[in-house]
Short mmCIF file of C-alpha atoms and ligand atoms in Angstrom, two decimals:
data_model
loop_
_atom_site.label_atom_id
_atom_site.label_comp_id
_atom_site.label_asym_id
_atom_site.label_seq_id
_atom_site.Cartn_x
_atom_site.Cartn_y
_atom_site.Cartn_z
CA MET A 5 18.06 92.31 232.10
CA ILE A 6 18.21 91.69 228.36
CA THR A 7 14.92 91.18 226.57
CA PRO A 8 15.36 88.04 224.50
CA GLY A 9 14.65 88.60 220.83
CA ARG A 10 13.73 86.42 217.87
CA PHE A 11 16.11 84.20 215.98
CA LYS A 12 17.77 85.76 212.93
CA ASP A 13 15.75 88.27 210.97
CA ASP A 14 12.54 86.35 210.59
CA PRO A 15 10.35 86.92 213.62
CA ALA A 16 7.58 84.62 212.46
CA GLU A 17 9.53 81.51 211.54
CA PRO A 18 11.40 79.57 214.19
CA ARG A 19 14.27 77.76 212.51
CA LEU A 20 14.18 73.97 212.10
CA VAL A 21 17.50 72.20 212.47
CA LEU A 22 18.52 68.59 211.95
CA ALA A 23 19.97 67.77 215.35
CA LYS A 24 22.22 64.83 216.22
CA THR A 25 19.37 62.50 216.96
CA ALA A 26 18.43 62.94 213.25
CA VAL A 27 15.15 64.52 214.32
CA LEU A 28 14.09 67.91 213.01
CA ARG A 29 14.25 70.16 216.07
CA GLU A 30 12.97 73.69 216.52
CA VAL A 31 15.37 76.42 217.59
CA ASP A 32 14.14 78.32 220.64
CA PRO A 33 13.98 81.97 219.55
CA GLU A 34 13.88 83.18 223.17
CA LEU A 35 17.39 81.85 223.76
CA SER A 36 18.91 82.59 220.35
CA TRP A 37 20.12 86.16 220.18
CA THR A 38 21.38 87.84 217.03
CA GLU A 39 24.57 89.91 217.03
CA ARG A 40 22.43 93.07 216.98
CA GLU A 41 20.31 91.97 219.94
CA LEU A 42 23.24 90.78 221.99
CA PRO A 43 26.43 92.49 220.79
CA GLU A 44 29.88 91.41 221.93
CA ARG A 45 30.18 94.19 224.52
CA GLU A 46 27.07 92.80 226.28
CA ARG A 47 28.22 89.18 226.09
CA THR A 48 31.52 90.26 227.63
CA LYS A 49 30.17 92.87 230.04
CA HIS A 50 32.21 93.85 233.13
CA VAL A 51 34.24 90.93 234.53
CA HIS A 52 33.29 88.53 231.72
CA ARG A 53 36.10 90.07 229.64
CA LEU A 54 38.90 89.94 232.18
CA HIS A 55 40.63 87.21 230.17
CA PRO A 56 39.90 85.35 226.91
CA TYR A 57 38.40 81.92 227.44
CA LEU A 58 37.20 79.64 224.66
CA GLY A 59 34.04 77.73 225.50
CA LYS A 60 32.22 79.94 228.00
CA PHE A 61 28.48 80.36 227.79
CA VAL A 62 27.00 83.81 227.49
CA PRO A 63 26.01 85.38 230.83
CA GLN A 64 22.55 86.20 229.47
CA LEU A 65 21.85 82.47 229.00
CA ALA A 66 22.95 81.70 232.56
CA GLU A 67 20.75 84.52 233.82
CA VAL A 68 17.63 83.11 232.14
CA PHE A 69 18.01 79.73 233.87
CA LEU A 70 19.07 81.17 237.22
CA ARG A 71 15.93 83.33 237.27
CA ARG A 72 13.82 80.36 236.18
CA TYR A 73 15.08 77.71 238.61
CA GLY A 74 17.35 79.38 241.18
CA THR A 75 16.40 80.70 244.60
CA PRO A 76 17.78 83.94 246.07
CA GLY A 77 19.54 82.91 249.26
CA GLY A 78 19.87 79.34 247.94
CA LEU A 79 22.94 77.63 246.45
CA VAL A 80 23.80 77.03 242.79
CA TRP A 81 26.48 74.47 241.85
CA ASP A 82 28.57 74.38 238.67
CA PRO A 83 30.84 71.29 238.60
CA PHE A 84 32.59 72.58 235.41
CA VAL A 85 32.94 76.18 236.43
CA GLY A 86 35.34 77.33 233.68
CA SER A 87 35.68 81.11 233.71
CA GLY A 88 32.95 81.36 236.36
CA THR A 89 30.01 82.67 234.31
CA THR A 90 27.45 80.82 236.46
CA LEU A 91 29.01 82.10 239.70
CA VAL A 92 29.13 85.74 238.60
CA GLU A 93 25.53 85.77 237.43
CA ALA A 94 24.23 83.83 240.44
CA ASN A 95 26.00 86.21 242.81
CA ALA A 96 24.49 89.24 241.05
CA LEU A 97 21.05 87.70 241.69
CA GLY A 98 21.79 87.18 245.40
CA MET A 99 22.24 83.41 245.11
CA GLY A 100 25.01 81.52 246.85
CA ALA A 101 27.25 79.98 244.20
CA ALA A 102 29.92 77.31 244.17
CA GLY A 103 31.84 75.48 241.49
CA CYS A 104 34.88 73.40 240.75
CA ASP A 105 37.28 73.03 237.85
CA ILE A 106 40.26 70.83 237.10
CA SER A 107 42.19 73.73 235.56
CA ALA A 108 44.01 75.81 238.18
CA PHE A 109 43.97 78.79 235.82
CA ASN A 110 40.19 78.61 235.38
CA CYS A 111 39.76 78.48 239.16
CA LEU A 112 41.98 81.56 239.51
CA LEU A 113 39.91 83.38 236.88
CA ALA A 114 36.58 82.42 238.49
CA ARG A 115 37.81 83.60 241.91
CA VAL A 116 39.14 86.86 240.57
CA LYS A 117 35.88 87.58 238.77
CA THR A 118 33.77 87.02 241.87
CA ASP A 119 36.05 88.63 244.50
CA ALA A 120 35.30 91.96 246.22
CA TYR A 121 37.53 94.97 245.44
CA GLU A 122 37.92 98.41 246.91
CA GLY A 123 38.56 101.39 244.61
CA ARG A 124 41.32 103.11 246.62
CA ALA A 125 43.31 99.90 247.03
CA LEU A 126 42.99 99.18 243.31
CA GLU A 127 44.39 102.63 242.50
CA ASP A 128 47.32 102.10 244.90
CA ASP A 129 48.04 98.76 243.23
CA LEU A 130 48.04 100.40 239.79
CA VAL A 131 50.54 103.02 240.92
CA ARG A 132 52.79 100.29 242.32
CA LEU A 133 52.54 98.20 239.15
CA GLU A 134 53.30 101.13 236.85
CA ALA A 135 56.39 102.19 238.80
CA ARG A 136 58.99 100.58 236.55
CA ARG A 137 62.31 99.75 238.10
CA SER A 138 65.51 98.16 236.85
CA LYS A 139 65.54 97.35 233.16
CA SER A 140 68.10 94.59 233.53
CA ARG A 141 66.78 91.07 233.77
CA ALA A 142 67.41 89.73 237.23
CA ARG A 143 65.09 86.76 236.79
CA ARG A 144 65.45 83.53 234.88
CA ALA A 145 62.82 82.60 232.34
CA SER A 146 61.75 79.02 231.61
CA PRO A 147 62.57 77.51 228.19
CA TYR A 148 58.87 77.88 227.25
CA VAL A 149 58.91 81.60 228.03
CA GLU A 150 62.21 82.14 226.17
CA ARG A 151 60.77 80.36 223.14
CA TRP A 152 57.36 82.06 222.95
CA PHE A 153 58.26 85.69 223.73
CA ALA A 154 60.65 88.27 222.31
CA PRO A 155 63.51 89.16 224.74
CA ARG A 156 62.02 92.57 225.57
CA ALA A 157 58.60 91.02 226.24
CA VAL A 158 60.20 88.45 228.56
CA ASP A 159 61.86 91.24 230.56
CA GLU A 160 58.64 93.24 230.84
CA LEU A 161 56.48 90.27 231.81
CA LEU A 162 58.91 89.05 234.45
CA ALA A 163 59.38 92.55 235.86
CA PHE A 164 55.59 92.96 236.18
CA ARG A 165 55.34 89.57 237.83
CA GLY A 166 57.96 90.71 240.33
CA ARG A 167 55.95 93.84 241.20
CA ILE A 168 52.74 91.86 241.91
CA GLY A 169 54.13 90.66 245.22
CA GLY A 170 53.48 93.85 247.17
CA THR A 171 49.95 94.51 245.91
CA THR A 172 46.58 94.13 247.66
CA TYR A 173 45.02 92.09 244.83
CA PRO A 174 47.81 89.82 243.54
CA ASP A 175 45.43 87.34 241.88
CA LEU A 176 43.77 90.07 239.80
CA TRP A 177 47.19 91.19 238.50
CA ARG A 178 48.20 87.59 237.82
CA VAL A 179 45.21 87.37 235.49
CA VAL A 180 46.29 90.66 233.89
CA LEU A 181 49.83 89.28 233.47
CA SER A 182 48.38 86.23 231.76
CA ARG A 183 46.16 88.28 229.44
CA ALA A 184 49.11 90.48 228.45
CA ALA A 185 51.27 87.39 227.89
CA ARG A 186 48.62 85.94 225.59
CA SER A 187 48.72 89.11 223.48
CA ALA A 188 52.52 89.34 223.55
CA ARG A 189 53.28 85.77 222.43
CA LEU A 190 55.23 85.28 219.20
CA THR A 191 52.09 84.17 217.39
CA ARG A 192 50.19 85.23 214.34
CA HIS A 193 47.45 87.74 215.19
CA ASP A 194 44.99 85.46 213.40
CA ASP A 195 45.99 82.37 215.39
CA LEU A 196 45.83 83.27 219.07
CA ASP A 197 43.74 80.31 220.27
CA PHE A 198 45.99 77.29 219.73
CA PRO A 199 49.25 78.38 218.04
CA ARG A 200 51.58 75.44 217.38
CA GLU A 201 54.87 77.20 216.66
CA PRO A 202 56.22 80.67 217.47
CA VAL A 203 56.54 82.96 214.41
CA GLY A 204 59.88 84.63 213.77
CA GLY A 205 59.16 87.28 211.14
CA GLU A 206 56.65 88.92 208.84
CA TYR A 207 53.58 87.00 207.62
CA PHE A 208 50.29 87.74 205.84
CA CYS A 209 47.72 88.30 208.61
CA HIS A 210 44.14 87.20 207.82
CA LYS A 211 42.78 89.19 210.75
CA HIS A 212 44.22 92.55 209.67
CA ARG A 213 44.39 91.68 205.93
CA ARG A 214 47.95 92.91 205.58
CA VAL A 215 51.51 91.87 206.30
CA CYS A 216 52.10 91.87 210.05
CA ARG A 217 55.00 91.03 212.31
CA PRO A 218 54.84 89.34 215.72
CA VAL A 219 54.65 91.50 218.82
CA GLY A 220 58.01 92.33 220.41
CA GLU A 221 56.96 93.84 223.72
CA ALA A 222 54.48 93.37 226.59
CA GLU A 223 54.47 96.63 228.55
CA LYS A 224 51.77 98.32 226.49
CA PHE A 225 49.44 95.34 227.09
CA LEU A 226 50.26 95.19 230.79
CA THR A 227 49.45 98.86 231.28
CA ARG A 228 46.27 98.77 229.21
CA TYR A 229 44.91 95.53 230.67
CA ALA A 230 45.69 96.49 234.27
CA ARG A 231 43.62 99.67 233.88
CA ASP A 232 40.90 97.76 232.05
CA ALA A 233 40.75 95.07 234.76
CA ALA A 234 40.50 97.67 237.55
CA ARG A 235 37.63 99.38 235.71
CA ARG A 236 35.81 96.09 235.09
CA VAL A 237 35.97 94.77 238.65
CA GLN A 238 34.76 98.15 239.91
CA GLU A 239 31.88 98.04 237.43
CA PHE A 240 30.88 94.61 238.73
CA SER A 241 31.23 95.75 242.34
CA HIS A 242 28.02 97.79 241.83
CA LEU A 243 26.16 94.58 240.93
CA ARG A 244 27.95 92.22 243.28
CA THR A 245 26.04 90.97 246.34
CA ASP A 246 27.28 89.52 249.64
CA ALA A 247 25.99 86.04 248.69
CA PRO A 248 28.84 83.56 249.26
CA VAL A 249 30.97 82.27 246.39
CA THR A 250 33.19 79.17 246.62
CA VAL A 251 35.60 77.90 243.97
CA VAL A 252 37.22 74.52 244.47
CA GLY A 253 40.15 73.29 242.39
CA GLY A 254 39.58 69.63 241.62
CA ASP A 255 37.92 66.86 239.66
CA ALA A 256 34.12 67.13 239.47
CA ARG A 257 33.89 63.35 239.84
CA VAL A 258 35.24 63.55 243.38
CA VAL A 259 34.44 67.10 244.58
CA SER A 260 31.10 67.51 246.37
CA PRO A 261 29.15 70.78 246.60
CA PRO A 262 29.75 72.63 249.89
CA GLY A 263 26.12 72.16 251.02
CA PRO A 264 22.62 71.30 249.84
CA ILE A 265 22.00 72.84 246.42
CA ASP A 266 18.89 74.18 244.72
CA LEU A 267 20.17 74.17 241.16
CA VAL A 268 22.95 72.70 239.05
CA LEU A 269 23.74 74.99 236.11
CA THR A 270 26.69 73.82 234.06
CA SER A 271 28.29 73.44 230.67
CA PRO A 272 30.51 70.34 230.62
CA PRO A 273 33.50 69.97 228.30
CA TYR A 274 32.60 68.30 224.98
CA PRO A 275 34.74 65.46 223.64
CA GLY A 276 37.54 66.60 221.34
CA LEU A 277 36.44 70.23 221.06
CA ILE A 278 38.66 72.37 223.31
CA ASP A 279 41.79 71.51 225.27
CA TYR A 280 41.20 73.56 228.42
CA HIS A 281 44.72 73.29 229.83
CA GLU A 282 46.46 73.96 226.54
CA GLN A 283 44.43 77.06 225.71
CA HIS A 284 46.09 78.76 228.72
CA ALA A 285 49.51 77.07 228.50
CA TYR A 286 51.32 80.43 228.77
CA ALA A 287 49.44 81.22 232.03
CA PHE A 288 50.38 77.88 233.62
CA GLU A 289 54.02 78.62 232.70
CA LEU A 290 54.23 82.22 233.87
CA LEU A 291 52.15 81.77 237.01
CA GLY A 292 53.72 78.44 237.98
CA LEU A 293 50.36 76.65 238.17
CA GLU A 294 50.09 72.87 238.36
CA ARG A 295 48.64 71.20 235.25
CA ARG A 296 46.27 68.26 235.69
CA ASP A 297 45.78 67.34 232.04
CA PRO A 298 45.17 63.60 232.57
CA GLU A 299 42.12 64.37 234.73
CA GLU A 300 40.62 66.78 232.20
CA ILE A 301 37.40 65.26 230.81
CA GLY A 302 36.78 65.50 227.07
CA ARG A 303 40.33 64.94 225.82
CA GLY A 304 38.92 61.85 224.13
CA VAL A 305 35.55 60.18 223.63
CA SER A 306 36.51 57.04 225.48
CA GLY A 307 35.27 57.21 229.06
CA TYR A 308 33.60 60.58 228.45
CA ALA A 309 30.01 59.51 229.20
CA ASP A 310 30.98 57.69 232.40
CA ALA A 311 33.02 60.69 233.59
CA ILE A 312 30.22 63.25 233.07
CA ALA A 313 27.65 60.88 234.61
CA ALA A 314 29.90 60.50 237.69
CA ALA A 315 30.19 64.29 238.07
CA LEU A 316 26.42 64.75 237.72
CA ARG A 317 25.68 61.90 240.17
CA ARG A 318 27.82 63.64 242.78
CA ALA A 319 25.92 66.90 242.20
CA VAL A 320 22.53 65.16 242.29
CA ALA A 321 23.37 63.65 245.68
CA ALA A 322 23.42 67.20 247.11
CA LEU A 323 20.27 68.42 245.33
CA ARG A 324 17.34 69.52 247.48
CA PRO A 325 13.88 68.09 246.69
CA GLY A 326 12.44 69.92 243.66
CA GLY A 327 15.90 71.05 242.49
CA LYS A 328 16.78 71.08 238.79
CA VAL A 329 19.83 70.17 236.77
CA VAL A 330 20.42 72.39 233.72
CA VAL A 331 23.13 71.25 231.31
CA VAL A 332 24.25 73.28 228.29
CA VAL A 333 25.79 70.96 225.69
CA ASN A 334 26.71 70.50 222.08
CA ASP A 335 25.57 66.89 222.09
CA SER A 336 26.66 66.12 218.54
CA ARG A 337 27.34 62.49 219.48
CA GLY A 338 23.95 61.94 221.10
CA LEU A 339 25.49 60.89 224.42
CA TYR A 340 23.38 62.81 226.87
CA ASP A 341 20.25 60.65 227.04
CA GLY A 342 22.47 57.86 228.38
CA ILE A 343 24.49 60.22 230.61
CA LEU A 344 21.40 61.65 232.30
CA ALA A 345 19.95 58.19 232.86
CA ALA A 346 23.26 56.98 234.34
CA ALA A 347 23.26 59.99 236.68
CA GLY A 348 19.75 59.14 237.91
CA LEU A 349 18.17 62.07 236.08
CA ARG A 350 14.94 62.32 234.12
CA LEU A 351 14.89 64.71 231.14
CA GLU A 352 12.10 67.28 231.41
CA ASP A 353 12.92 69.67 228.61
CA ARG A 354 15.39 69.84 225.74
CA VAL A 355 15.86 73.22 224.05
CA LEU A 356 17.92 73.90 220.93
CA ARG A 357 19.57 77.30 220.64
CA HIS A 358 21.57 79.08 217.98
CA VAL A 359 24.96 80.23 219.27
CA ASN A 360 26.40 83.53 218.27
CA ARG A 361 30.16 82.90 217.91
CA ARG A 362 30.74 81.05 221.12
CA THR A 363 34.10 79.51 220.32
CA GLY A 364 36.00 82.14 218.41
CA ARG A 365 36.65 82.19 214.65
CA ARG A 366 34.51 79.40 213.24
CA ASN A 367 32.70 78.95 209.99
CA GLY A 368 29.10 77.87 209.68
CA GLU A 369 26.19 77.75 212.07
CA TYR A 370 26.65 76.46 215.60
CA TYR A 371 23.93 75.12 217.86
CA GLU A 372 23.83 73.89 221.42
CA GLU A 373 21.18 72.31 223.56
CA ILE A 374 19.96 73.07 227.03
CA LEU A 375 18.82 69.97 228.88
CA VAL A 376 16.62 70.46 231.92
CA ALA A 377 16.41 67.41 234.18
CA SER A 378 15.54 66.38 237.71
CA PRO A 379 16.11 63.22 239.78
C1 SAM B 405 32.61 74.23 228.67
S1 SAM B 405 33.77 74.66 229.91
C2 SAM B 405 32.80 75.51 231.10
C3 SAM B 405 32.61 76.95 230.73
C4 SAM B 405 31.83 77.76 231.74
N1 SAM B 405 30.41 77.44 231.68
C5 SAM B 405 32.03 79.25 231.46
O1 SAM B 405 31.08 79.94 231.07
O2 SAM B 405 33.15 79.73 231.57
C6 SAM B 405 34.13 73.13 230.67
C7 SAM B 405 35.11 73.19 231.85
O3 SAM B 405 35.21 71.89 232.41
C8 SAM B 405 36.50 71.78 232.99
N2 SAM B 405 36.81 70.38 233.28
C9 SAM B 405 37.29 69.42 232.46
N3 SAM B 405 37.46 68.26 233.12
C10 SAM B 405 37.10 68.49 234.41
C11 SAM B 405 37.06 67.69 235.59
N4 SAM B 405 37.45 66.43 235.58
N5 SAM B 405 36.60 68.26 236.74
C12 SAM B 405 36.22 69.56 236.77
N6 SAM B 405 36.27 70.37 235.68
C13 SAM B 405 36.70 69.85 234.51
C14 SAM B 405 37.40 72.45 231.96
O4 SAM B 405 38.64 72.84 232.54
C15 SAM B 405 36.53 73.63 231.52
O5 SAM B 405 36.87 74.78 232.23
#
């Protein structure tokens, strides 16, 4: 387990920040790690780097609250499961874990991260996937795929997709296909999160500080990411426990936890910050997943508070006596006092933490709050 350090370089002075409620709030140094204390390779350890995902919380933060309020052998519920950080960390601590998400791709990712794998079968799958066959394109690509990928990349992606069928772990390789597709899109290297238009030729790249050209192939990513994924799931298999994990695709306002829960640990979408379907548009296309954009909470402010309160109310209904609800939020609109009250929750603690680059390339400081509540 990581030993939490102090905030920034001044161990004596906790930082004071003007939070949304216009009150000077103290940053909790125990939950605010510097880059040196918590480098990227630790934040994205083992399965947490299987696929890029904007908006996940760091596993070390989840671990702190699971150890504080979770019960080994009990059940933790995350109604906005995203890439499955809560489930992975709960499982490693021997806690049953369940979650739901409206994005079919996020559900796939959370399942793949928490599944069990066997080394020999993974190796056999890799051999099968690397055995390239016909170079001619026997498959039809959708207009989206034709538009966002170079012809050679389309061929390589579709051929890989065709080889997934006979493998033992098709969902793992579908995530690899998606990760490779993300890297192979006709986008600027410095604009991978939400590119609007494909790029056709050379451009000045702010990431590499030189003239770059868009990627024209996918095979090198497919090979590299397949090997990387196999290594990462095997690394996690040494930490993984037999505690049950359940991932449900659906709307948190209507999905109930699969049993009585001891802890809710979640990070809801924030209004207007990240479009969770659009960030993986290429995956929905290539994997043929159903999009449920209209049910995604946070696409606008209107109705946001009611929607989150409804999801929390449903979770609270399954909470055992003494159970806690821990919500990680960037409550810049000051909505959460009302949301918790509407969900029948009483706020017990409100902690401000400094976030080390949570949502990709952003300027300026970024803070989020952890709200601890109970019915
Ligand atoms: C901040 S992210 C959660 C990130 C997660 N804690 C992690 O570490 O990966 C919020 C998630 O809420 C999901 N979401 C949005 N509307 C939803 C709804 N109506 N029901 C369930 N999930 C929803 C989004 O798809 C997104 O994955």
